[in-house]
Coordinates of N, CA and C in Angstrom, one line a residue:
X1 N 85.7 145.8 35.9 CA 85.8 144.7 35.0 C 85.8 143.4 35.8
X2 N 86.4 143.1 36.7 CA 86.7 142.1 37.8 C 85.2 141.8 38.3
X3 N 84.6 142.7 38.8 CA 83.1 142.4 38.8 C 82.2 141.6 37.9
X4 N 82.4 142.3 37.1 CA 81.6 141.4 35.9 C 82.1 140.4 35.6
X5 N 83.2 139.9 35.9 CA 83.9 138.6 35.3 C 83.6 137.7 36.6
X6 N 83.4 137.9 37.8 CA 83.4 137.4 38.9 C 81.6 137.2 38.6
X7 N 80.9 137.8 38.2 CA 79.4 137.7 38.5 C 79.6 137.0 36.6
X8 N 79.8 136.9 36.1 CA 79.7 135.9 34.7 C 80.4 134.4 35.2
X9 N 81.2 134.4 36.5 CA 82.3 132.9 36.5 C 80.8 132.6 37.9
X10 N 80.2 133.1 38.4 CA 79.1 132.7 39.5 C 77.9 132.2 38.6
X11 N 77.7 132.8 38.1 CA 76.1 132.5 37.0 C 76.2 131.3 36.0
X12 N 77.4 130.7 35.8 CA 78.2 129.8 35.3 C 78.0 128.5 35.6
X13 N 78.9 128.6 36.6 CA 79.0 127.8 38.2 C 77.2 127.5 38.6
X14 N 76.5 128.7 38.7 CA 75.0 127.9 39.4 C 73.9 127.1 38.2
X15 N 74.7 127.6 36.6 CA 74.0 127.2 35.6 C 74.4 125.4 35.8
X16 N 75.5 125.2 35.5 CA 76.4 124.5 36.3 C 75.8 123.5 36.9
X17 N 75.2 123.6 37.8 CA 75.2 123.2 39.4 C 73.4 122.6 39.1
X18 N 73.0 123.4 38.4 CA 71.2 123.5 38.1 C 71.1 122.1 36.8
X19 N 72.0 122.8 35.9 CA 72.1 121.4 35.0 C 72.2 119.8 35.4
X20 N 73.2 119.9 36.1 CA 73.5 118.9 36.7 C 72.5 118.1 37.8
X21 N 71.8 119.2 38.6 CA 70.9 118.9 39.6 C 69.3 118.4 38.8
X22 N 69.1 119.4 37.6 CA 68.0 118.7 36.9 C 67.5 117.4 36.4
X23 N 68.9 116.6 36.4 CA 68.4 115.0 36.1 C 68.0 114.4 37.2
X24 N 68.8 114.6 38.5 CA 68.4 114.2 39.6 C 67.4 114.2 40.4
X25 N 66.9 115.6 40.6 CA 65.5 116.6 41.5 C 64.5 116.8 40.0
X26 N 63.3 116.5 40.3 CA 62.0 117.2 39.2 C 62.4 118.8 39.4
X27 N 61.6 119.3 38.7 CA 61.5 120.5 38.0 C 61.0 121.1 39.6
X28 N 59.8 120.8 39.7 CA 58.8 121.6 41.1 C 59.3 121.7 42.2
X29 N 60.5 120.5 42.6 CA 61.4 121.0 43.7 C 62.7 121.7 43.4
X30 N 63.3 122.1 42.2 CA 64.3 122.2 41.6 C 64.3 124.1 41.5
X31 N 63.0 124.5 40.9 CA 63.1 125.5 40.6 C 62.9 126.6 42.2
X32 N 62.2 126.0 42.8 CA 61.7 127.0 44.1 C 63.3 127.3 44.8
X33 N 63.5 126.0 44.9 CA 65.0 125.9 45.5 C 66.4 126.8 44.7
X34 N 66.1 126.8 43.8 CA 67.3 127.8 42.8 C 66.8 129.2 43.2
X35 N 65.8 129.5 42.9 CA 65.2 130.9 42.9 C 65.3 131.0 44.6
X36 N 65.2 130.5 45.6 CA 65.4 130.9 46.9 C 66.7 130.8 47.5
X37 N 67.1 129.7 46.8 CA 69.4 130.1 46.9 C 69.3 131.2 46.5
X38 N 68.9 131.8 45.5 CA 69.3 133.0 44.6 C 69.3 134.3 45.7
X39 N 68.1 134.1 46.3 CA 67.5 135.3 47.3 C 68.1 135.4 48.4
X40 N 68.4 134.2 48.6 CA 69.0 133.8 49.9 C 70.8 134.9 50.0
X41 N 71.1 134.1 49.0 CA 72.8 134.6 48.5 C 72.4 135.8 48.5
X42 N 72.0 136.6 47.9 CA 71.7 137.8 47.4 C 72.0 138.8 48.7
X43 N 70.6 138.7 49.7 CA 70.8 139.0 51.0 C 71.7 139.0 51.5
X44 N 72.4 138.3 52.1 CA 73.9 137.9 52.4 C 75.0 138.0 52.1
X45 N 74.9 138.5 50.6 CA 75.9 139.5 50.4 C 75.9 141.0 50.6
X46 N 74.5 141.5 50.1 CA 74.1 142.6 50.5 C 74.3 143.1 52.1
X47 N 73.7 142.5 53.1 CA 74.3 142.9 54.0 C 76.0 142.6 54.4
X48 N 76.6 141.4 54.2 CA 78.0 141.7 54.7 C 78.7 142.1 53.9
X49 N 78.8 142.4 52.5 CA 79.8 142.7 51.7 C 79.8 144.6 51.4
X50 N 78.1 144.8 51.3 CA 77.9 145.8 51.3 C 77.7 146.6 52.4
X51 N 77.0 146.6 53.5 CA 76.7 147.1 54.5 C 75.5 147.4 54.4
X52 N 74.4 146.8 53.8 CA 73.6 147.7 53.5 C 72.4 147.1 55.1
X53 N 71.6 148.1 55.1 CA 70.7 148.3 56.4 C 69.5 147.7 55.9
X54 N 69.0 146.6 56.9 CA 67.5 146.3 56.2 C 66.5 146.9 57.3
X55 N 65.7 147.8 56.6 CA 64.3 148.1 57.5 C 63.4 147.6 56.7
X56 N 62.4 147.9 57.2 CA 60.6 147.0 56.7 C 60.3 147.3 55.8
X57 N 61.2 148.1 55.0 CA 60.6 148.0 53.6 C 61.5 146.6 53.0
X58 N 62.8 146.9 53.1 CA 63.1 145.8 52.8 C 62.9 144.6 52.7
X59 N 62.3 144.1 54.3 CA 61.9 142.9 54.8 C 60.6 142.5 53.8
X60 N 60.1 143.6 53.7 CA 58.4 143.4 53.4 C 58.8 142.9 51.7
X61 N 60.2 143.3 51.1 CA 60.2 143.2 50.0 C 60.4 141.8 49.9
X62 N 61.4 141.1 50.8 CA 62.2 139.5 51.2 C 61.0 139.1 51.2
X63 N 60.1 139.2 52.1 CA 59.4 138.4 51.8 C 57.7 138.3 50.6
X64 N 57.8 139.3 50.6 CA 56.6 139.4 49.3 C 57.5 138.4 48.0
X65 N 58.8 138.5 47.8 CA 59.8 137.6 46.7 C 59.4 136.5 46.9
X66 N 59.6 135.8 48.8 CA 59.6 134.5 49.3 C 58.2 134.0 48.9
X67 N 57.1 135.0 49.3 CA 55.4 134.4 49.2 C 55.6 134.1 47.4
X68 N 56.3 134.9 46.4 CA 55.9 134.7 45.4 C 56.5 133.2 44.6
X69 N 57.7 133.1 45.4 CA 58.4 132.2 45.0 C 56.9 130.9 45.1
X70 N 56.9 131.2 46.8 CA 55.9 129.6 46.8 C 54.5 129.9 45.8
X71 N 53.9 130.7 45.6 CA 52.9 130.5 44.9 C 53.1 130.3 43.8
X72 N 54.9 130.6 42.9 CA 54.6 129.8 41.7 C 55.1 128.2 41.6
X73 N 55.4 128.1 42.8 CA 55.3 126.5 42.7 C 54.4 125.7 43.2
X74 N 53.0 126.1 43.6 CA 51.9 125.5 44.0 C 51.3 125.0 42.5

């Protein structure tokens, strides 16, 4: 239950943080950058909190996310 209330008070917080940032940054620099914090955090929890092992499948996944991110902001 603590989980879920911890991952509902984070998604909050970046909703938050995105609202706020939207009047200030356009949309085209705004969204790449949310969606690559997102990936970014994500990773970095995964390996320190979890332990988890990245091999090339992994990697290949990081970045096939990263190439997709930029192409939908082209």
């Amino acid at each position: 239950m603590l989980g879920i209330s911890l991952q509902s008070l984070g998604a909050t917080v970046a909703n938050i943080i995105v609202t706020y940032l939207s009047v200030k940054i356009i949309g085209a620099i705004l969204y790449p950058i949310h969606l690559g914090a997102g990936l970014v955090i994500t990773v970095i929890l995964g390996v320190t909190l979890f332990r988890e092992k990245i091999h090339w499948k992994n990697i290949s996944g990081i970045l096939l996310s990263v190439l997709s991110i930029v192409l939908l902001s082209i």
